[in-house]
PDB file of C-alpha atoms in Angstrom:
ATOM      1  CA  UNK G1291    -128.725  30.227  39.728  1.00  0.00           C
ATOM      2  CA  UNK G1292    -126.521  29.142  36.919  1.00  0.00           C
ATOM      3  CA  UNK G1293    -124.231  31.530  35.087  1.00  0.00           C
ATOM      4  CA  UNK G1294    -126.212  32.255  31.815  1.00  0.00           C
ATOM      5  CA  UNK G1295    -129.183  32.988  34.932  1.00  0.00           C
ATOM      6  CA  UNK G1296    -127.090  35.740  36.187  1.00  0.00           C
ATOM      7  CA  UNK G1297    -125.374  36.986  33.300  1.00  0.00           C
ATOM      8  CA  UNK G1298    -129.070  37.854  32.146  1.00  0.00           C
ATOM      9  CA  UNK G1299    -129.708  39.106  35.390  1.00  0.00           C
ATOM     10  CA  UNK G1300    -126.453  41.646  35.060  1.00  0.00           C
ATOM     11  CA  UNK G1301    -127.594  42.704  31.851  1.00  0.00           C
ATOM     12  CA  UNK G1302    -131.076  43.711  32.511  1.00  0.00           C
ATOM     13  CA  UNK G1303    -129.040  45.818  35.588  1.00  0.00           C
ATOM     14  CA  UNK G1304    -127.088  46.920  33.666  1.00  0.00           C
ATOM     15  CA  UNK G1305    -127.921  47.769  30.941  1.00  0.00           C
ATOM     16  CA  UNK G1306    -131.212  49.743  31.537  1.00  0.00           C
ATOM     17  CA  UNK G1307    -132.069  52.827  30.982  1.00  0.00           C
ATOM     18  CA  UNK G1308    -134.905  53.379  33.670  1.00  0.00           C
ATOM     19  CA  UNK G1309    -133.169  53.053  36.795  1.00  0.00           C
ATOM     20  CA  UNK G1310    -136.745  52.606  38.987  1.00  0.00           C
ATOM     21  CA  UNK G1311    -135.915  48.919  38.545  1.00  0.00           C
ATOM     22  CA  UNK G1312    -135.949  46.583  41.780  1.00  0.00           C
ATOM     23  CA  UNK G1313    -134.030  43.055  42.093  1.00  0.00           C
ATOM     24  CA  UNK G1314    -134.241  41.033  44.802  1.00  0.00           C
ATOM     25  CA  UNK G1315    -131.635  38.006  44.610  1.00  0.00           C
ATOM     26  CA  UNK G1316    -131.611  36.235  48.061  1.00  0.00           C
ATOM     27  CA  UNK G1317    -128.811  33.437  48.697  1.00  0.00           C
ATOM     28  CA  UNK G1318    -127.712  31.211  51.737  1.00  0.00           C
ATOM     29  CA  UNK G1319    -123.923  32.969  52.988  1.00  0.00           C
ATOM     30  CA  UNK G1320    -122.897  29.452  53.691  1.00  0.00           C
ATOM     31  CA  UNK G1321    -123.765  28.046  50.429  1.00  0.00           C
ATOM     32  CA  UNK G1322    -122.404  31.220  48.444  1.00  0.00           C
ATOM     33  CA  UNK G1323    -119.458  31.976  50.408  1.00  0.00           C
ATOM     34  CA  UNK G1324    -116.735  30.301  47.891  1.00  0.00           C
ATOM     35  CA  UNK G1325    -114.779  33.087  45.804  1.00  0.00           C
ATOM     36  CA  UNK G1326    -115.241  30.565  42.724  1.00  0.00           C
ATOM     37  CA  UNK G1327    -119.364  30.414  43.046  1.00  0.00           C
ATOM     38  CA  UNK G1328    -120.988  31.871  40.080  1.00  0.00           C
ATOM     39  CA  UNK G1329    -123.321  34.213  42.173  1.00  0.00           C
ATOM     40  CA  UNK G1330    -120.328  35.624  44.280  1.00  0.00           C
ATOM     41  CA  UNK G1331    -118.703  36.333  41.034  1.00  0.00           C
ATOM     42  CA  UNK G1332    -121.610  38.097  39.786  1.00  0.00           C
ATOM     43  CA  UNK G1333    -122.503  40.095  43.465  1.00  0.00           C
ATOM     44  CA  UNK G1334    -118.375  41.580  43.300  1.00  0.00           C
ATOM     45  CA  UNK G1335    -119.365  42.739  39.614  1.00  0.00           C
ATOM     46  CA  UNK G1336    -122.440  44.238  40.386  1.00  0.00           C
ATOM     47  CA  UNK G1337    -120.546  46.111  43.632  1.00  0.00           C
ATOM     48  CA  UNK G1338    -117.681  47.529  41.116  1.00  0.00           C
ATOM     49  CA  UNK G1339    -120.741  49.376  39.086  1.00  0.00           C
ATOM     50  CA  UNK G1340    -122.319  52.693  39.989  1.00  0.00           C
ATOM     51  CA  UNK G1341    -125.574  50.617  40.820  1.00  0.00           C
ATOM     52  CA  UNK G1342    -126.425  51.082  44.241  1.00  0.00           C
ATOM     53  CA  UNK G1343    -126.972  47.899  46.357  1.00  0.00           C
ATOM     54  CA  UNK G1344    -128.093  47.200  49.358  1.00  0.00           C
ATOM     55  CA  UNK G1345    -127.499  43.837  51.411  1.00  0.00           C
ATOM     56  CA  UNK G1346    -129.617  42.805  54.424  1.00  0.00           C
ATOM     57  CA  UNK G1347    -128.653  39.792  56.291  1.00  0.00           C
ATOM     58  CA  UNK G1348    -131.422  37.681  57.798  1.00  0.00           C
ATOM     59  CA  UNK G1349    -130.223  35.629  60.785  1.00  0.00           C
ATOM     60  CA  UNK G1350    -132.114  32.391  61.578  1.00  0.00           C
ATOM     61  CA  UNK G1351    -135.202  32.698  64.350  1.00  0.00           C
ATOM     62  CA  UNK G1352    -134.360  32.313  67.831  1.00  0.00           C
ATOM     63  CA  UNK G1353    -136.309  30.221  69.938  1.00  0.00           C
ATOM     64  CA  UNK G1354    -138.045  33.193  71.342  1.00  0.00           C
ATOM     65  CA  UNK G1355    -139.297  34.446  67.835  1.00  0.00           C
ATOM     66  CA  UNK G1356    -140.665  30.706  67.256  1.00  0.00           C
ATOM     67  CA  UNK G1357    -142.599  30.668  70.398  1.00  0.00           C
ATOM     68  CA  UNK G1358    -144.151  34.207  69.590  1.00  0.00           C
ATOM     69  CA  UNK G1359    -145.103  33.403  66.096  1.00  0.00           C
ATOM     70  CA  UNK G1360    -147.021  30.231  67.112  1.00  0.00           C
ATOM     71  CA  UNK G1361    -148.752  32.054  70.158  1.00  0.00           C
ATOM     72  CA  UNK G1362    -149.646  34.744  67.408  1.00  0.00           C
ATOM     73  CA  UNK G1363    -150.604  32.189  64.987  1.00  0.00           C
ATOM     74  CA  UNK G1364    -152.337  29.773  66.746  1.00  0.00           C
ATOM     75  CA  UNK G1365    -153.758  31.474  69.291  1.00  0.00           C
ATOM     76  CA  UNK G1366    -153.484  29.792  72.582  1.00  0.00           C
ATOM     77  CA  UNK G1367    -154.019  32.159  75.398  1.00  0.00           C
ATOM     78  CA  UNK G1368    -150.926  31.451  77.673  1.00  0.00           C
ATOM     79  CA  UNK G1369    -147.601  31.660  75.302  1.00  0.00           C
ATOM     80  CA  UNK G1370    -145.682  29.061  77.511  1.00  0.00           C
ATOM     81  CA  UNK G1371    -148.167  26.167  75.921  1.00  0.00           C
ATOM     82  CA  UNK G1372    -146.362  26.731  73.034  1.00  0.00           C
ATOM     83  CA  UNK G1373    -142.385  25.851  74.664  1.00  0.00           C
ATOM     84  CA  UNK G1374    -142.291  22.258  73.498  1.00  0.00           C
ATOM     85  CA  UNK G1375    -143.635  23.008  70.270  1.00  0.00           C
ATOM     86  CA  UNK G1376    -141.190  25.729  69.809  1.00  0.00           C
ATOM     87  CA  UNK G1377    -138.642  23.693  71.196  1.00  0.00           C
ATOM     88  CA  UNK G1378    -139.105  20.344  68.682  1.00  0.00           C
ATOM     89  CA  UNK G1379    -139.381  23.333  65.466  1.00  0.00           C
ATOM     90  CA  UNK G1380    -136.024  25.114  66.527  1.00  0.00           C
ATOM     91  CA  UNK G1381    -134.496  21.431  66.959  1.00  0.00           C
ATOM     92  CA  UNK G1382    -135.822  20.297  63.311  1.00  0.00           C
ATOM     93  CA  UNK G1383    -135.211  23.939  60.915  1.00  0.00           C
ATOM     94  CA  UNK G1384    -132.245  25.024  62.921  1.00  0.00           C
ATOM     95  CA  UNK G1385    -134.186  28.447  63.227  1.00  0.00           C
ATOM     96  CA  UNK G1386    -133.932  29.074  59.451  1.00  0.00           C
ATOM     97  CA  UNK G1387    -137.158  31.105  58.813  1.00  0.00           C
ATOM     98  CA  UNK G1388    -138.280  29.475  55.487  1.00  0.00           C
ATOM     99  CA  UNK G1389    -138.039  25.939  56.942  1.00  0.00           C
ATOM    100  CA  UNK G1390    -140.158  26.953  60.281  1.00  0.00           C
ATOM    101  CA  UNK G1391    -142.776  27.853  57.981  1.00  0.00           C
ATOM    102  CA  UNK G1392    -142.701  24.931  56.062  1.00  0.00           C
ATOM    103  CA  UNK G1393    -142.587  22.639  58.958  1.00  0.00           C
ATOM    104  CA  UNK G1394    -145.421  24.852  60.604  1.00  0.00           C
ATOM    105  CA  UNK G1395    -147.744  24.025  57.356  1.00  0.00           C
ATOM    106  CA  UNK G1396    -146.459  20.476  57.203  1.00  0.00           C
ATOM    107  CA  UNK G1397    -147.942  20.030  60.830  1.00  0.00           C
ATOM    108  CA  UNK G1398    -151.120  21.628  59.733  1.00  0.00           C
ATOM    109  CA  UNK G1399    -151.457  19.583  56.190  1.00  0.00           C
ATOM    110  CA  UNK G1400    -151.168  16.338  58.533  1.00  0.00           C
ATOM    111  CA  UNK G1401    -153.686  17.568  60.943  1.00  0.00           C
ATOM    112  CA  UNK G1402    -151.293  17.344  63.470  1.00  0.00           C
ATOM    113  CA  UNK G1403    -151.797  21.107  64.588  1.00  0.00           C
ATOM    114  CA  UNK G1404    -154.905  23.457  64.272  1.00  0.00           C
ATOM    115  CA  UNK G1405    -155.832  26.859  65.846  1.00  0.00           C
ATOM    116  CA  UNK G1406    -158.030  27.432  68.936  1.00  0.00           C
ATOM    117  CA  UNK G1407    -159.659  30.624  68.070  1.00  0.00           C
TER     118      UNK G1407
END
């Protein structure tokens, strides 16, 4: 986001009175981890307030998750079927979650995968 983003952002935290208010900023670590990046400027603010925050970190999939979400998803009965599919997905996204997904649909949208239910 760009700084007038998240100095909006910081003042809508900050400057509310009803504290039943959820955010939800997600970022990559990799792409954020610079002390001069506007969003790590505005995450070390945020931690100096009273405002309680709480940080989960998402690692990328594992092969193992990729095979179970395809088994689950498209529905073959024996879960090794799906190893060289799993295998070419982890190779191509890296195991980041949002690009297995879109890969996933990409294969479907080009009728290159489909579901045996």
């Amino acid at each position: 986001a760009d700084a007038a983003s998240l100095d909006l952002i910081r003042s809508i935290i900050l400057d509310s009175e009803d504290r039943s208010m959820l955010v939800i900023e997600s970022f990559r670590d990799n792409e954020v981890s610079h002390n001069d990046h506007p969003l790590s400027s505005h995450l070390r603010e945020l931690k100096m307030t009273s405002i309680p925050l709480e940080e989960i970190k998402i690692n990328n999939m594992m092969k193992i998750d990729i095979k179970k979400i395809l088994f689950a998803v498209i529905g073959m009965p024996e879960q090794s079927k799906t190893d060289l599919l799993a295998d070419i997905i982890y190779r191509k996204t890296g195991g980041n979650a949002l690009l297995v997904i879109q890969f996933v649909k990409y294969l479907w949208e080009c009728g290159l995968l489909w579901f045996s239910f």
